[in-house]
Amino acid sequence: MSAPAAVAWEPTIGLEVHVQLATRTKLFCRCAWRFGAQPNTLVCPVCLGHPGVLPVLNARAVEQGARAALSLGMTVNRESKFDRKNYFYPDLPKGYQISQFDEPLAQHGSIRLDDGTHVRIRRLHLEEDAGKAIHDRGDFGLVDFNRAGAPLAEIVSEPDLATPPQATEYLDRLKQTLRWAGVSDCDMEKGNLRVDINVSVAPAGRRATGTRCEVKNVNSFQSVARALEHEIGRQIAVLESGGTVRQETRTWDEAAGQTRVMRVKEEADDYRYFPDPDLPRLQLSAEWIEAQRAALPEPQAQRRRRYEQALGLSEYDARVLTAERETSAYFERLLAAGSAPKEAANWLVNDVLSWVPPGGGVDDQPIPPEYLAAVLQLRHDGRINRNGGRALLEARAGGDLRSPQELVSALGLETQSDAGALEQACRRAIAAQPKAADDVRAGKEKALGALLGFVMRETRGAADAGKTRAILLRLLQP
Amino acid sequence: MSALPAPNAAAWAEAVRRGDLDPLDGVRAALARARQLDPGLNALLHLDAEGAEDAARALRERLRRGEDPGPLAGVPLVVKNNIAVAGWKLTCGSRILGDFASTFTATVVERLRAAGAIPIAASNLDEFAMGASTENSAFGPARNPFRTDLVPGGSSGGSAVSVAAGYAPFALGSETGGSVRQPASFCGLFGLKPTYGCLSRYGLVAFASSLDQIGVFGRGARDLALAFDAAAGRDRADSTTLAEPVEPCVPQLGRGVDGMRVGLLANSFAAGVEDTTQQRVRAAAEALRAAGARLAETQFPYEEAVVPTYYLLNTAEASSNLARFDGIRYGLRAEDARQLRDLYLRSRDAGFGPEVKRRILLGTFSLSAGYYDQYFTAALKARTLVVRAYLDLFRKFDLLLGATTPTPAFRLGEKSDDPVAMYLCDIFTCSANLGGVPAVNVPAGLGADGLPRGVQLTGRHRGEAALLRAAAVLEQALGGCPPLPQAAARALAA
Ligand SMILES: [Zn+2]
């Protein structure tokens, strides 16, 4: 063994992430695209690469790409261009992919991790997705072209990551940011987000980087961490046994839990990039770029801070309310309707979100924000108590479409704030439960509960608990 | 032999519009002549009699209802078979497309149809428009109607033959480096290569996208103007079409050339350009001078660099454009392949002819890592110089006049084994494609050998109107399209 046993190894990791942009139609034709449609139903001569067709750039995809870049703090280039990446594969209809080679849409962004690591983003470029080759049909290979031409943003980080957990955190931040900006669903299950890993290891402390391997076909965040751990371990083992790491492209075998060689450098494809003569250079005005920036929502972290600092929400509530853009939008509508922030947060987090079905979002539960705002207003006006509020939400969730105002009277939820009536009820409670009354008079405040319960039963829960308590204590003063 | 009812597209449309010619009679006359003559000329790959007759009947209805039937009412049109017409087989002169039929129609064909034209047939061509003789067609060479042992030129040879032999008064071709002007010259026709971006390429099967442009054959300057006006203009389906509105040519056609500055290109009189052609260029110069133009001799710079630049660029783009013909989704597929790689290799080997393979190989090479800068980047730079050279020349001149080709039509097989000799056919034509400027071949009569000669006019970017005004002046002076000699006509009809 030539390497000393005590050497510590330091990995260097960079990630290339392909994100499908949320657009209605494909990047260069007017076909709709979505996950899960019947194979080869979302296609046209353009995305099938028929002879004689030409690409027409989807302006919405450029918008979404620019917004993705701006949300990552990147500079959107006033000028970029499209190139052809030439290679043969059955899922690639034209025999080339339209991509951006040396003049990408955007450059120079970053993501900061919890440990303070600053991960630089080198570039973001637009390109078209390929179709999907299906190999498990015996003698046949099948191809579904529904995805062919879907708009992708490829986001390339600098090799600023050092550990698998950092890589996962980077991806998580990236996903959160892009979902928040509304530019992609980032659903790995649906292939909205795909990751290629670049990793090398070198002795710790030296600034040198080792020979890099690329790992493709990593399809979940957990797999990214597992693939990295395996690949780092493999490279260290090679180096510690005195070998050298070959520059190669490897693939992640999820079932076997290991990476395997796909091709070595000598077999590397020469993609023969050249400017696509079918597409003019992409020119964006400074005003257009600013309009995209203006269209972005308030950044997630900034909004979370605002909820905590300006609105006085708890850290927990602020986090829940800014986890998804829809939740935050719901909350913002409550604020716009004049609801008190803390009360609104409380009801949204503790009540409304409990109706969200598994895997769904706030828009999948039955209470619209206007309804909750009206309930909060009734509470604010003292017309209902907390139980009354819950009853209103339950009525709506149960399919009752009447307004909260109507329901308050229909269900008799109005708070008994009439002091005379409430005092009568309290006197009846004292008469009905003399033992409890005596206990309270004797200073045993615990006994108050039985009397309160009696009043609540009498008023079918409409009595204001605080007021009832005060009246009882006054009547039972020794 | 059945003659066509009108001598050119303009007169044909006029007769239909006036009610003197029934569109169905006209179309049937054209179909009959094509059926009679084409067995000896092989200009057509597909005749759509049914579609053409249906279109003629529909046009008849429009006329009956008193609707405007359009400026090209009822005129039969032949379409080069690398331009898509829905339902027609789109062969590109190649075996690789098999029985593939297009599912949509090219924008230019749609626009000509809207102007009243009636597509009747798809014409033969050099495979994927790569060639200068139509000998590279997988379906056999087309023949020159003036002498059937000669080539009609290429790559749009079938369209040129169709118009010269009178199947139809006008036809669509495509240009990458002279593929309309050169066969127009060999067959005695008017042939226009418009400004890059004036005519939509949507539906034209790409050979070299940055150079390709659909062009028109006609039997007079007015035919070209009518077709150009109907077809030109922005198309949302082709992002390389020009945003500026296109100036219509027909209204300006009769304005002559008085006061125009015409540069006479010195290379038309160089060694290698045959005497008759030189004489015809001088005659054209004199005719323009007599009509009031001011002539001065001039030189096109970088002459020796033009053909290599053109071939580096067209092969590079072709290598990528033809990658889609892979046997996976449509067209020819090798049935015996067991592996994916085999499927590609065998399908493409069986499907492409030798010239197409040569160009794919050349293009793949010049785009390869290590050679890219030396070849592709250098060619892009040279192209920029050509564009600038035209800008400079068109500060001094309104038009350039010169030869279209150094020689008249050559014998079938004469250059088949010498690709460089074949490539040099493009020497006077491909610079207009590199520069993106419009150019036209104007027939200049027959030589003593009975073969057509042509001269070329080149205009500034979007300068079709001036170009066709001058073409109209030369049409008057030089006699327009020469008729087929009686002997040739008799031989064909036999
Ligand atoms: Zn499509």
PDB file of N, CA and C in Angstrom, chain A residues 343 347 373-392 403-418 459-465 467:
ATOM      1  N   GLU A 343     -54.031  35.772  14.979  1.00  0.00           N
ATOM      2  CA  GLU A 343     -55.253  34.989  15.004  1.00  0.00           C
ATOM      3  C   GLU A 343     -55.407  34.210  13.685  1.00  0.00           C
ATOM      4  N   TRP A 347     -55.489  30.051  13.276  1.00  0.00           N
ATOM      5  CA  TRP A 347     -56.597  29.288  12.679  1.00  0.00           C
ATOM      6  C   TRP A 347     -56.161  28.541  11.420  1.00  0.00           C
ATOM      7  N   ALA A 373     -61.748  34.274   6.606  1.00  0.00           N
ATOM      8  CA  ALA A 373     -61.660  35.687   6.975  1.00  0.00           C
ATOM      9  C   ALA A 373     -62.972  36.157   7.621  1.00  0.00           C
ATOM     10  N   ALA A 374     -64.105  35.702   7.086  1.00  0.00           N
ATOM     11  CA  ALA A 374     -65.400  36.084   7.654  1.00  0.00           C
ATOM     12  C   ALA A 374     -65.572  35.510   9.061  1.00  0.00           C
ATOM     13  N   VAL A 375     -65.115  34.268   9.261  1.00  0.00           N
ATOM     14  CA  VAL A 375     -65.182  33.653  10.591  1.00  0.00           C
ATOM     15  C   VAL A 375     -64.338  34.460  11.576  1.00  0.00           C
ATOM     16  N   LEU A 376     -63.134  34.840  11.116  1.00  0.00           N
ATOM     17  CA  LEU A 376     -62.240  35.607  11.985  1.00  0.00           C
ATOM     18  C   LEU A 376     -62.866  36.957  12.347  1.00  0.00           C
ATOM     19  N   GLN A 377     -63.584  37.536  11.386  1.00  0.00           N
ATOM     20  CA  GLN A 377     -64.248  38.803  11.645  1.00  0.00           C
ATOM     21  C   GLN A 377     -65.328  38.631  12.724  1.00  0.00           C
ATOM     22  N   LEU A 378     -66.084  37.533  12.640  1.00  0.00           N
ATOM     23  CA  LEU A 378     -67.113  37.259  13.652  1.00  0.00           C
ATOM     24  C   LEU A 378     -66.490  37.087  15.029  1.00  0.00           C
ATOM     25  N   ARG A 379     -65.344  36.410  15.034  1.00  0.00           N
ATOM     26  CA  ARG A 379     -64.633  36.239  16.297  1.00  0.00           C
ATOM     27  C   ARG A 379     -64.199  37.595  16.840  1.00  0.00           C
ATOM     28  N   HIS A 380     -63.623  38.387  15.927  1.00  0.00           N
ATOM     29  CA  HIS A 380     -63.106  39.691  16.317  1.00  0.00           C
ATOM     30  C   HIS A 380     -64.220  40.553  16.899  1.00  0.00           C
ATOM     31  N   ASP A 381     -65.400  40.464  16.312  1.00  0.00           N
ATOM     32  CA  ASP A 381     -66.533  41.248  16.786  1.00  0.00           C
ATOM     33  C   ASP A 381     -67.159  40.669  18.055  1.00  0.00           C
ATOM     34  N   GLY A 382     -66.652  39.534  18.497  1.00  0.00           N
ATOM     35  CA  GLY A 382     -67.151  38.935  19.735  1.00  0.00           C
ATOM     36  C   GLY A 382     -68.496  38.249  19.563  1.00  0.00           C
ATOM     37  N   ARG A 383     -68.897  38.004  18.310  1.00  0.00           N
ATOM     38  CA  ARG A 383     -70.208  37.411  18.089  1.00  0.00           C
ATOM     39  C   ARG A 383     -70.175  35.900  18.252  1.00  0.00           C
ATOM     40  N   ILE A 384     -69.015  35.286  18.100  1.00  0.00           N
ATOM     41  CA  ILE A 384     -68.900  33.838  18.337  1.00  0.00           C
ATOM     42  C   ILE A 384     -67.680  33.586  19.195  1.00  0.00           C
ATOM     43  N   ASN A 385     -67.653  32.456  19.830  1.00  0.00           N
ATOM     44  CA  ASN A 385     -66.440  32.087  20.564  1.00  0.00           C
ATOM     45  C   ASN A 385     -65.671  31.074  19.736  1.00  0.00           C
ATOM     46  N   ARG A 386     -64.600  30.551  20.303  1.00  0.00           N
ATOM     47  CA  ARG A 386     -63.723  29.661  19.553  1.00  0.00           C
ATOM     48  C   ARG A 386     -64.488  28.419  19.062  1.00  0.00           C
ATOM     49  N   ASN A 387     -65.343  27.875  19.946  1.00  0.00           N
ATOM     50  CA  ASN A 387     -66.128  26.710  19.533  1.00  0.00           C
ATOM     51  C   ASN A 387     -67.049  27.038  18.385  1.00  0.00           C
ATOM     52  N   GLY A 388     -67.610  28.253  18.437  1.00  0.00           N
ATOM     53  CA  GLY A 388     -68.485  28.683  17.354  1.00  0.00           C
ATOM     54  C   GLY A 388     -67.721  28.756  16.046  1.00  0.00           C
ATOM     55  N   GLY A 389     -66.500  29.261  16.117  1.00  0.00           N
ATOM     56  CA  GLY A 389     -65.644  29.341  14.930  1.00  0.00           C
ATOM     57  C   GLY A 389     -65.401  27.957  14.351  1.00  0.00           C
ATOM     58  N   ARG A 390     -65.053  27.012  15.206  1.00  0.00           N
ATOM     59  CA  ARG A 390     -64.799  25.636  14.746  1.00  0.00           C
ATOM     60  C   ARG A 390     -66.051  25.054  14.099  1.00  0.00           C
ATOM     61  N   ALA A 391     -67.211  25.344  14.746  1.00  0.00           N
ATOM     62  CA  ALA A 391     -68.463  24.805  14.202  1.00  0.00           C
ATOM     63  C   ALA A 391     -68.707  25.343  12.795  1.00  0.00           C
ATOM     64  N   LEU A 392     -68.352  26.618  12.588  1.00  0.00           N
ATOM     65  CA  LEU A 392     -68.538  27.199  11.252  1.00  0.00           C
ATOM     66  C   LEU A 392     -67.638  26.519  10.224  1.00  0.00           C
ATOM     67  N   SER A 403     -73.260  31.191   4.122  1.00  0.00           N
ATOM     68  CA  SER A 403     -72.202  32.078   4.599  1.00  0.00           C
ATOM     69  C   SER A 403     -72.090  31.949   6.116  1.00  0.00           C
ATOM     70  N   PRO A 404     -70.919  32.286   6.685  1.00  0.00           N
ATOM     71  CA  PRO A 404     -70.752  32.219   8.143  1.00  0.00           C
ATOM     72  C   PRO A 404     -71.824  33.030   8.868  1.00  0.00           C
ATOM     73  N   GLN A 405     -72.183  34.210   8.309  1.00  0.00           N
ATOM     74  CA  GLN A 405     -73.197  35.050   8.965  1.00  0.00           C
ATOM     75  C   GLN A 405     -74.529  34.314   9.075  1.00  0.00           C
ATOM     76  N   GLU A 406     -74.917  33.689   7.970  1.00  0.00           N
ATOM     77  CA  GLU A 406     -76.177  32.929   7.990  1.00  0.00           C
ATOM     78  C   GLU A 406     -76.103  31.795   8.999  1.00  0.00           C
ATOM     79  N   LEU A 407     -74.967  31.120   8.986  1.00  0.00           N
ATOM     80  CA  LEU A 407     -74.830  29.934   9.829  1.00  0.00           C
ATOM     81  C   LEU A 407     -74.848  30.279  11.317  1.00  0.00           C
ATOM     82  N   VAL A 408     -74.308  31.450  11.655  1.00  0.00           N
ATOM     83  CA  VAL A 408     -74.263  31.821  13.072  1.00  0.00           C
ATOM     84  C   VAL A 408     -75.671  31.785  13.659  1.00  0.00           C
ATOM     85  N   SER A 409     -76.629  32.397  12.941  1.00  0.00           N
ATOM     86  CA  SER A 409     -77.987  32.380  13.494  1.00  0.00           C
ATOM     87  C   SER A 409     -78.657  31.029  13.299  1.00  0.00           C
ATOM     88  N   ALA A 410     -78.419  30.413  12.138  1.00  0.00           N
ATOM     89  CA  ALA A 410     -79.065  29.123  11.889  1.00  0.00           C
ATOM     90  C   ALA A 410     -78.646  28.080  12.921  1.00  0.00           C
ATOM     91  N   LEU A 411     -77.392  28.101  13.301  1.00  0.00           N
ATOM     92  CA  LEU A 411     -76.909  27.098  14.257  1.00  0.00           C
ATOM     93  C   LEU A 411     -76.942  27.620  15.694  1.00  0.00           C
ATOM     94  N   GLY A 412     -77.394  28.863  15.884  1.00  0.00           N
ATOM     95  CA  GLY A 412     -77.465  29.417  17.233  1.00  0.00           C
ATOM     96  C   GLY A 412     -76.110  29.535  17.889  1.00  0.00           C
ATOM     97  N   LEU A 413     -75.155  30.039  17.095  1.00  0.00           N
ATOM     98  CA  LEU A 413     -73.791  30.094  17.633  1.00  0.00           C
ATOM     99  C   LEU A 413     -73.468  31.437  18.277  1.00  0.00           C
ATOM    100  N   GLU A 414     -74.414  32.355  18.211  1.00  0.00           N
ATOM    101  CA  GLU A 414     -74.153  33.703  18.746  1.00  0.00           C
ATOM    102  C   GLU A 414     -73.752  33.624  20.221  1.00  0.00           C
ATOM    103  N   THR A 415     -72.712  34.290  20.584  1.00  0.00           N
ATOM    104  CA  THR A 415     -72.238  34.299  21.971  1.00  0.00           C
ATOM    105  C   THR A 415     -73.295  34.948  22.872  1.00  0.00           C
ATOM    106  N   GLN A 416     -73.504  34.346  24.075  1.00  0.00           N
ATOM    107  CA  GLN A 416     -74.461  34.932  25.028  1.00  0.00           C
ATOM    108  C   GLN A 416     -73.758  36.058  25.765  1.00  0.00           C
ATOM    109  N   SER A 417     -73.678  37.197  25.117  1.00  0.00           N
ATOM    110  CA  SER A 417     -72.959  38.302  25.760  1.00  0.00           C
ATOM    111  C   SER A 417     -73.932  39.166  26.580  1.00  0.00           C
ATOM    112  N   ASP A 418     -75.248  38.853  26.483  1.00  0.00           N
ATOM    113  CA  ASP A 418     -76.259  39.547  27.290  1.00  0.00           C
ATOM    114  C   ASP A 418     -76.014  39.195  28.752  1.00  0.00           C
ATOM    115  N   THR A 459     -76.409  26.792  27.708  1.00  0.00           N
ATOM    116  CA  THR A 459     -76.385  27.737  26.567  1.00  0.00           C
ATOM    117  C   THR A 459     -75.923  27.060  25.280  1.00  0.00           C
ATOM    118  N   ARG A 460     -75.846  25.772  25.308  1.00  0.00           N
ATOM    119  CA  ARG A 460     -75.356  24.977  24.169  1.00  0.00           C
ATOM    120  C   ARG A 460     -74.022  25.513  23.641  1.00  0.00           C
ATOM    121  N   GLY A 461     -73.157  25.856  24.605  1.00  0.00           N
ATOM    122  CA  GLY A 461     -71.787  26.248  24.253  1.00  0.00           C
ATOM    123  C   GLY A 461     -71.635  27.674  23.783  1.00  0.00           C
ATOM    124  N   ALA A 462     -72.722  28.449  23.754  1.00  0.00           N
ATOM    125  CA  ALA A 462     -72.642  29.802  23.215  1.00  0.00           C
ATOM    126  C   ALA A 462     -72.142  30.822  24.231  1.00  0.00           C
ATOM    127  N   ALA A 463     -72.059  30.433  25.508  1.00  0.00           N
ATOM    128  CA  ALA A 463     -71.631  31.378  26.531  1.00  0.00           C
ATOM    129  C   ALA A 463     -70.146  31.676  26.406  1.00  0.00           C
ATOM    130  N   ASP A 464     -69.764  32.917  26.635  1.00  0.00           N
ATOM    131  CA  ASP A 464     -68.359  33.287  26.625  1.00  0.00           C
ATOM    132  C   ASP A 464     -67.746  32.802  27.941  1.00  0.00           C
ATOM    133  N   ALA A 465     -66.757  31.924  27.819  1.00  0.00           N
ATOM    134  CA  ALA A 465     -66.209  31.261  29.011  1.00  0.00           C
ATOM    135  C   ALA A 465     -65.637  32.265  30.008  1.00  0.00           C
ATOM    136  N   LYS A 467     -66.370  35.468  30.479  1.00  0.00           N
ATOM    137  CA  LYS A 467     -67.404  36.255  31.164  1.00  0.00           C
ATOM    138  C   LYS A 467     -68.145  35.404  32.189  1.00  0.00           C
TER     139      LYS A 467
END
